[in-house]
Short mmCIF file of C-alpha atoms in Angstrom, two decimals:
data_model
loop_
_atom_site.label_atom_id
_atom_site.label_comp_id
_atom_site.label_asym_id
_atom_site.label_seq_id
_atom_site.Cartn_x
_atom_site.Cartn_y
_atom_site.Cartn_z
CA MET J 115 -124.38 118.78 128.43
CA THR J 116 -122.96 120.60 131.46
CA GLY J 117 -119.34 120.35 132.53
CA ARG J 118 -120.38 118.59 135.70
CA SER J 119 -122.39 115.88 133.99
CA ALA J 120 -119.62 115.34 131.42
CA SER J 121 -117.14 114.49 134.18
CA GLN J 122 -119.35 111.88 135.84
CA PRO J 123 -118.46 108.91 133.54
CA SER J 124 -114.78 109.57 134.08
CA SER J 125 -115.21 109.75 137.85
CA CYS J 126 -117.24 106.55 137.90
CA PHE J 127 -114.64 104.77 135.80
CA SER J 128 -111.85 105.92 138.14
CA LEU J 129 -113.79 104.67 141.15
CA PHE J 130 -114.43 101.35 139.45
CA PHE J 131 -110.73 101.00 138.54
CA LEU J 132 -109.63 101.67 142.13
CA LEU J 133 -112.11 99.14 143.49
CA ALA J 134 -110.99 96.56 140.92
CA CYS J 135 -107.36 97.01 141.92
CA ALA J 136 -108.31 96.58 145.57
CA PHE J 137 -110.06 93.25 145.09
CA LEU J 138 -108.28 91.64 142.16
CA PRO J 139 -104.89 89.87 142.50
CA LEU J 140 -102.00 92.33 142.89
CA HIS J 141 -100.43 91.54 139.51
CA THR J 142 -103.66 92.42 137.69
CA CYS J 143 -102.93 96.15 138.02
CA SER J 144 -99.18 96.00 138.24
CA LYS J 145 -96.61 98.36 136.80
CA PRO J 146 -92.89 98.11 137.59
CA ALA J 147 -91.35 100.55 140.00
CA PRO J 148 -90.35 103.92 138.50
CA TYR J 149 -86.71 104.87 138.10
CA THR J 150 -85.02 107.77 136.30
CA LEU J 151 -81.50 107.32 135.05
CA SER J 152 -79.23 110.35 134.71
CA PRO J 153 -77.84 111.34 131.30
CA HIS J 154 -74.40 110.36 132.65
CA GLN J 155 -75.59 106.84 133.52
CA ILE J 156 -77.13 106.36 130.07
CA GLN J 157 -73.99 107.60 128.38
CA THR J 158 -71.82 105.32 130.55
CA PHE J 159 -73.90 102.34 129.54
CA LYS J 160 -73.73 103.24 125.86
CA ARG J 161 -69.93 103.37 126.07
CA ASP J 162 -69.18 100.45 128.38
CA GLY J 163 -72.29 98.29 128.11
CA VAL J 164 -72.16 98.10 131.92
CA LEU J 165 -73.82 100.04 134.72
CA VAL J 166 -73.86 99.47 138.48
CA VAL J 167 -77.11 100.39 140.23
CA ARG J 168 -77.00 100.48 144.02
CA GLY J 169 -79.93 99.30 146.10
CA LEU J 170 -82.09 97.99 143.30
CA LEU J 171 -83.63 95.67 145.89
CA ALA J 172 -84.09 96.67 149.51
CA ASP J 173 -86.02 95.98 152.71
CA LYS J 174 -88.70 93.28 152.49
CA ASP J 175 -88.21 92.59 148.79
CA LEU J 176 -84.54 91.89 149.40
CA LYS J 177 -85.12 89.73 152.47
CA ASP J 178 -87.77 87.68 150.72
CA ALA J 179 -85.54 87.16 147.67
CA VAL J 180 -82.68 85.95 149.89
CA ARG J 181 -85.00 83.44 151.58
CA ALA J 182 -86.20 82.15 148.22
CA ALA J 183 -82.63 81.70 146.93
CA LYS J 184 -81.70 79.71 150.03
CA ARG J 185 -84.79 77.50 149.64
CA ILE J 186 -83.84 76.86 146.01
CA GLN J 187 -80.39 75.72 147.12
CA LEU J 188 -81.84 73.40 149.80
CA CYS J 189 -84.42 71.91 147.43
CA ARG J 190 -82.12 70.81 144.63
CA THR J 191 -83.19 67.62 142.89
CA LEU J 192 -81.16 64.43 142.98
CA SER J 193 -80.10 64.90 139.34
CA GLN J 194 -78.94 68.45 140.13
CA ARG J 195 -76.90 67.27 143.08
CA LEU J 196 -75.28 64.47 141.10
CA LEU J 197 -74.57 66.73 138.14
CA TYR J 198 -72.90 69.21 140.50
CA ARG J 199 -70.54 66.45 141.68
CA ILE J 200 -69.50 65.85 138.06
CA PHE J 201 -69.45 69.47 136.89
CA PRO J 202 -69.16 71.77 139.94
CA SER J 203 -69.90 74.99 138.09
CA TYR J 204 -72.47 76.46 140.48
CA GLN J 205 -73.70 74.92 143.69
CA SER J 206 -77.24 75.77 142.65
CA LEU J 207 -78.69 76.91 139.34
CA GLN J 208 -82.43 77.12 138.75
CA PHE J 209 -84.44 78.71 135.94
CA GLN J 210 -88.08 79.87 135.79
CA THR J 211 -87.89 80.66 139.48
CA TRP J 212 -90.43 83.48 139.33
CA ARG J 213 -93.17 80.99 138.52
CA ARG J 214 -92.66 79.14 141.82
CA HIS J 215 -91.64 81.94 144.19
CA LYS J 216 -93.83 85.02 144.60
CA SER J 217 -90.91 87.01 145.99
CA LEU J 218 -88.90 86.37 142.83
CA GLU J 219 -91.91 87.16 140.67
CA ARG J 220 -92.03 90.58 142.34
CA VAL J 221 -88.35 91.11 141.58
CA ALA J 222 -88.76 90.23 137.89
CA PHE J 223 -92.01 92.13 137.32
CA ASP J 224 -92.42 94.84 139.99
CA SER J 225 -88.90 96.07 140.76
CA ALA J 226 -87.32 98.91 138.79
CA ALA J 227 -85.19 96.42 136.79
CA SER J 228 -87.33 96.46 133.67
CA THR J 229 -87.88 100.22 133.90
CA ILE J 230 -84.12 100.78 133.90
CA CYS J 231 -83.69 98.38 130.97
CA ALA J 232 -86.35 100.15 128.92
CA GLN J 233 -84.47 103.42 129.32
CA LEU J 234 -81.08 101.91 128.53
CA MET J 235 -82.46 100.19 125.41
CA GLY J 236 -84.17 103.39 124.31
CA LEU J 237 -87.62 101.83 124.34
CA ASP J 238 -89.31 104.48 126.45
CA GLY J 239 -89.66 106.99 123.60
CA PRO J 240 -92.56 107.44 121.11
CA VAL J 241 -91.36 104.73 118.72
CA ASN J 242 -93.11 101.40 118.31
CA SER J 243 -91.05 99.69 115.64
CA LYS J 244 -87.61 98.09 115.34
CA ASN J 245 -86.85 99.99 112.17
CA ASN J 246 -88.20 103.26 113.61
CA SER J 247 -90.44 103.73 110.56
CA ASP J 248 -93.76 103.64 112.43
CA MET J 249 -94.03 106.55 114.85
CA ASN J 250 -96.48 105.92 117.65
CA SER J 251 -97.22 107.31 121.09
CA SER J 252 -96.79 103.89 122.63
CA PRO J 253 -93.31 102.69 123.71
CA ARG J 254 -91.92 99.33 122.66
CA PRO J 255 -92.72 96.84 125.45
CA VAL J 256 -90.12 94.81 127.33
CA ARG J 257 -90.41 91.06 127.94
CA LEU J 258 -88.71 88.67 130.33
CA LEU J 259 -86.74 86.18 128.26
CA LYS J 260 -85.21 84.11 131.09
CA ASP J 261 -84.58 84.30 134.78
CA ALA J 262 -82.20 82.30 136.96
CA VAL J 263 -81.11 82.05 140.57
CA LEU J 264 -77.51 80.92 141.13
CA GLY J 265 -75.46 79.95 144.14
CA TYR J 266 -71.67 80.24 143.87
CA ARG J 267 -69.27 79.06 146.55
CA ASN J 268 -65.61 78.24 147.12
CA GLY J 269 -64.50 75.47 144.76
CA ASP J 270 -67.14 76.13 142.12
CA LYS J 271 -65.74 76.59 138.63
CA GLY J 272 -68.44 78.96 137.45
CA CYS J 273 -68.30 79.86 133.77
CA GLY J 274 -65.34 81.48 132.01
CA TRP J 275 -65.55 84.55 129.78
CA HIS J 276 -68.71 84.22 127.70
CA VAL J 277 -71.93 85.71 126.46
CA ASP J 278 -75.04 83.60 126.98
CA ASP J 279 -75.51 80.94 124.32
CA LYS J 280 -78.72 80.12 122.51
CA ILE J 281 -79.88 77.75 125.25
CA PHE J 282 -79.94 80.61 127.75
CA TRP J 283 -80.67 83.43 125.30
CA PRO J 284 -82.82 82.15 122.41
CA THR J 285 -82.85 85.20 120.12
CA GLU J 286 -81.03 85.96 116.89
CA ASP J 287 -77.78 87.93 116.78
CA GLY J 288 -78.67 90.58 114.22
CA ASN J 289 -78.46 93.48 116.69
CA VAL J 290 -74.96 93.07 118.16
CA GLY J 291 -73.73 96.47 119.30
CA LYS J 292 -77.17 98.06 119.10
CA SER J 293 -78.86 99.60 122.13
CA ASP J 294 -81.83 97.24 122.01
CA ALA J 295 -79.85 94.00 121.86
CA GLY J 296 -81.11 92.97 125.30
CA ILE J 297 -79.92 93.41 128.86
CA ASN J 298 -78.89 91.11 131.70
CA VAL J 299 -79.69 92.37 135.19
CA TRP J 300 -77.39 90.63 137.71
CA ILE J 301 -78.52 91.25 141.29
CA THR J 302 -76.38 90.09 144.19
CA LEU J 303 -78.17 88.76 147.26
CA SER J 304 -74.90 88.47 149.20
CA PRO J 305 -72.12 90.96 149.95
CA VAL J 306 -69.27 90.59 147.44
CA SER J 307 -65.96 92.40 147.08
CA ALA J 308 -63.04 92.48 144.70
CA ALA J 309 -60.76 91.55 147.59
CA GLU J 310 -62.71 88.40 148.46
CA GLY J 311 -63.99 87.39 145.03
CA GLY J 312 -67.15 85.42 144.39
CA GLY J 313 -68.95 88.08 142.41
CA LEU J 314 -69.27 88.84 138.70
CA ALA J 315 -66.44 90.03 136.47
CA VAL J 316 -67.31 92.02 133.33
CA ALA J 317 -65.26 93.22 130.37
CA PRO J 318 -66.61 96.71 129.56
CA GLY J 319 -66.83 97.62 125.90
CA THR J 320 -66.81 94.07 124.57
CA HIS J 321 -70.36 94.46 123.22
CA LYS J 322 -68.75 96.45 120.38
CA ALA J 323 -65.16 95.23 120.28
CA GLN J 324 -63.91 93.43 117.14
CA PHE J 325 -61.88 90.87 119.05
CA ALA J 326 -65.02 89.96 121.02
CA LYS J 327 -66.64 88.98 117.74
CA ASN J 328 -63.80 86.50 117.22
CA ALA J 329 -64.41 85.14 120.71
CA ARG J 330 -68.15 84.68 120.06
CA GLU J 331 -67.47 82.91 116.79
CA ALA J 332 -64.90 80.57 118.37
CA ILE J 333 -67.40 79.54 121.04
CA ALA J 334 -70.34 79.23 118.64
CA ALA J 335 -68.36 76.99 116.28
CA LYS J 336 -68.10 74.30 118.94
CA GLY J 337 -71.63 74.54 120.34
CA PRO J 338 -73.06 75.27 123.81
CA MET J 339 -70.87 72.71 125.57
CA THR J 340 -67.89 75.05 125.04
CA THR J 341 -69.55 78.28 126.13
CA CYS J 342 -67.42 78.50 129.29
CA ILE J 343 -63.97 77.54 127.93
CA LEU J 344 -62.84 80.56 125.91
CA GLU J 345 -59.46 80.31 127.59
CA SER J 346 -58.88 77.00 125.80
CA LEU J 347 -60.48 77.99 122.50
CA ARG J 348 -58.91 81.43 122.09
CA PRO J 349 -56.23 82.18 124.72
CA ASP J 350 -55.52 85.52 123.03
CA CYS J 351 -59.11 86.67 123.43
CA HIS J 352 -59.15 85.43 127.00
CA GLN J 353 -56.10 87.54 127.82
CA LYS J 354 -57.70 90.64 126.31
CA MET J 355 -60.79 90.02 128.47
CA GLU J 356 -58.59 89.76 131.53
CA LYS J 357 -56.99 93.13 130.78
CA LEU J 358 -60.43 94.73 130.59
CA LYS J 359 -61.76 92.91 133.63
CA GLN J 360 -63.77 94.91 136.17
CA VAL J 361 -65.15 93.66 139.48
CA TYR J 362 -67.12 95.66 142.02
CA ASP J 363 -67.69 95.86 145.75
CA LEU J 364 -71.40 95.26 146.17
CA GLN J 365 -73.93 94.98 148.95
CA PRO J 366 -77.03 92.75 148.83
CA GLY J 367 -79.56 94.31 146.50
CA ASP J 368 -76.99 96.03 144.29
CA ALA J 369 -77.06 95.20 140.59
CA ILE J 370 -74.67 94.96 137.68
CA ILE J 371 -76.64 95.74 134.53
CA HIS J 372 -74.89 94.79 131.31
CA ASP J 373 -75.52 94.57 127.60
CA ARG J 374 -76.42 91.13 126.31
CA TYR J 375 -73.11 90.99 124.38
CA VAL J 376 -70.75 92.14 127.11
CA PHE J 377 -68.47 89.28 128.05
CA HIS J 378 -68.62 88.29 131.71
CA ARG J 379 -67.51 85.47 133.99
CA ALA J 380 -67.74 84.24 137.56
CA ASP J 381 -65.08 85.89 139.71
CA ALA J 382 -63.19 83.20 141.61
CA PHE J 383 -62.65 83.52 145.35
CA VAL J 384 -59.27 85.08 146.01
CA ASP J 385 -57.85 84.36 149.45
CA PRO J 386 -57.16 80.62 149.92
CA ILE J 387 -57.83 80.86 153.67
CA GLN J 388 -60.75 83.23 153.79
CA ARG J 389 -62.56 81.56 150.90
CA LYS J 390 -62.86 78.36 152.97
CA ARG J 391 -65.05 80.36 155.39
CA ALA J 392 -67.05 82.02 152.68
CA ASN J 393 -70.73 81.18 152.45
CA THR J 394 -72.51 80.60 149.20
CA LYS J 395 -72.92 83.80 147.24
CA HIS J 396 -76.48 84.00 145.92
CA ARG J 397 -77.44 86.03 142.87
CA ILE J 398 -80.37 86.59 140.47
CA SER J 399 -80.04 86.92 136.72
CA LEU J 400 -82.85 88.52 134.72
CA ARG J 401 -82.71 88.74 130.94
CA TYR J 402 -84.87 91.44 129.36
CA VAL J 403 -85.44 92.05 125.64
CA PRO J 404 -87.79 94.13 123.45
CA ALA J 405 -91.09 92.42 122.68
CA ASP J 406 -90.17 92.47 118.96
CA ALA J 407 -86.86 90.66 119.46
CA THR J 408 -86.38 87.85 116.97
CA PHE J 409 -86.73 84.35 118.38
CA TYR J 410 -84.11 81.69 117.60
CA LYS J 411 -85.13 78.04 117.83
CA PHE J 412 -82.31 75.94 119.28
CA GLY J 413 -83.52 72.36 119.63
CA ASP J 414 -86.81 71.74 121.38
CA ASN J 415 -85.88 72.77 124.92
CA GLU J 416 -88.17 75.81 124.88
CA ARG J 417 -91.73 74.90 125.83
CA ALA J 418 -92.96 77.76 123.66
CA VAL J 419 -91.72 75.85 120.62
CA GLN J 420 -94.29 73.12 121.28
CA GLU J 421 -97.12 75.20 122.74
CA LYS J 422 -96.88 78.30 120.55
CA ASP J 423 -95.33 76.80 117.39
CA MET J 424 -92.39 79.18 117.75
CA VAL J 425 -89.87 79.05 114.92
CA THR J 426 -86.76 81.05 114.14
CA GLY J 427 -87.76 84.47 112.86
CA ASP J 428 -90.87 84.89 115.00
CA GLU J 429 -91.23 87.95 117.19
CA LEU J 430 -90.76 86.98 120.82
CA SER J 431 -94.18 88.38 121.72
CA LYS J 432 -95.72 85.42 119.92
CA GLY J 433 -94.58 83.33 122.89
CA GLY J 434 -96.99 85.20 125.13
CA GLU J 435 -96.93 83.85 128.69
CA TYR J 436 -93.68 81.96 128.07
CA TYR J 437 -91.88 85.29 127.63
CA PRO J 438 -94.20 87.58 129.57
CA GLN J 439 -94.41 91.32 129.19
CA VAL J 440 -93.01 93.23 132.16
CA TRP J 441 -92.88 96.86 130.98
CA PRO J 442 -94.59 99.32 130.69
CA ASP J 443 -96.86 96.97 132.59
CA SER J 444 -97.43 93.26 132.98
CA LEU J 445 -100.36 91.49 131.36
CA PRO J 446 -102.49 89.51 133.83
CA GLU J 447 -103.41 86.89 131.23
CA GLU J 448 -99.67 86.14 130.84
CA ARG J 449 -98.32 86.69 134.34
CA GLY J 450 -100.99 84.61 136.06
CA LYS J 451 -101.19 81.76 133.58
CA LYS J 452 -99.86 78.33 134.53
CA VAL J 453 -97.49 76.92 131.91
CA GLY J 454 -95.38 73.83 131.46
CA ALA J 455 -91.73 74.01 132.37
CA ASP J 456 -88.95 73.92 129.79
CA LYS J 457 -87.20 70.60 129.39
CA ARG J 458 -84.39 69.92 131.86
CA PHE J 459 -80.93 70.03 130.36
CA MET J 460 -79.94 66.93 132.28
CA SER J 461 -82.39 64.27 133.41
CA LEU J 462 -81.44 61.84 136.17
CA THR J 463 -81.01 59.12 133.53
CA LYS J 464 -78.54 61.25 131.57
CA VAL J 465 -76.57 62.16 134.69
CA LEU J 466 -76.29 58.52 135.77
CA GLY J 467 -75.15 57.65 132.25
CA ILE J 468 -72.40 60.26 132.44
CA MET J 469 -71.30 58.93 135.80
CA LEU J 470 -71.14 55.36 134.55
CA GLN J 471 -69.22 56.38 131.45
CA SER J 472 -66.67 58.32 133.47
CA LYS J 473 -66.04 55.30 135.70
CA LYS J 474 -65.39 53.12 132.65
CA GLU J 475 -62.86 55.61 131.37
#
C-alpha cells in the first residue's frame, strides 16, 4: 500500500468530523476553552486554597450571563419571594440554571473554568485513578456537581463563614486537604470592591487548618440549618476566620477560585449611605469535582437518587447527566439530555406554614 493511499482514510475521517461539527448542535463537539496556569499560580492555590483569575468571562459571554442572572432575579417564584421575606439571605438564589439558560450552559461547560480546575486538582496528568495505582494516558475527567446564580444586595444576610453542606455539595469528606477535593468557581457579574462590600470573603489556608476542622464539626453536628451561623456555634473559630479574611476588588467576569474546604462568606456592604444606592450584585457559583468523587446521599433531594439509584459510596459518574462531564470534553448524551429537577428545598406550602407559625409565636 502506498503512502498516499494509506492517508486517505484519515483524510476522509477528518473531513467527515469537520462536517459533523458544522451541522450537529454546538455542544456535540465541545471542549472547554484552554487555559495554562503558571507554576506560581498553582503553588499559590496549593498553599492558600484560593486563586483570583481575572477576566474568566468577557465580551458576549459575560453580557449574556449578566442578562440571564437578571432574568432569574425577575422570574422568582412566589414561594421564593415569600421565603426571602422570612429569611433574607440572598435576593435571588437559583440552582440548575445551566439547564434553562444557554448562556449559563456555555459558562459551565465551554469557559476555561473546568480547564483551570483540572489543572489545580492535578487531573490533567497521565493518571486515571484516585489511588494513582493505574497509570493511563487518559486524564481523570471533571464533572459539574452543582451550579447556582445568586443575587446579593443591601440588607441581605448572606451566609456566615461556612463550607458547603451536603445539600449543596453531596460528596463524602474523605479527601479534606487533598488537591482533588473539589473546587468552587465564584464568578462575579457585577463590580465589587473591598471598600464597598457585597462580594465574597475567603479565609485562605482553612482547607488544611486544624481549627477549621473544629468549625466543620460544629456545623455538621447541628445539621444544614446551622450552616451559616458559625459565629453562634463557635465564636472562637469565627474570630480566627475574621483574622484570615481576604476580600478582593473585582470587575465583572473576574473569578475567585477556591478549594471546596476553604471557608468563605458573603461580604456585607460597608458604607451605610453608599450601600443604599448599591444595585444587586450578581454572581455565579460552579462546583467541579473529579468524576470518581464519592457520592453522599443526604435525604432524597437529589433527583439522581431516584433516577440512577445513587447511594452513598457510588462514584459520581454513575449519576451521568445529573452530574455531567465538562472536562476534557462534554458528553452530548449527558449535556443535551432533559432531566427532572431536584426537589425544591421549600415548597409554597412549607413557606406559608412557616409564615403562619411565626405569626402565632
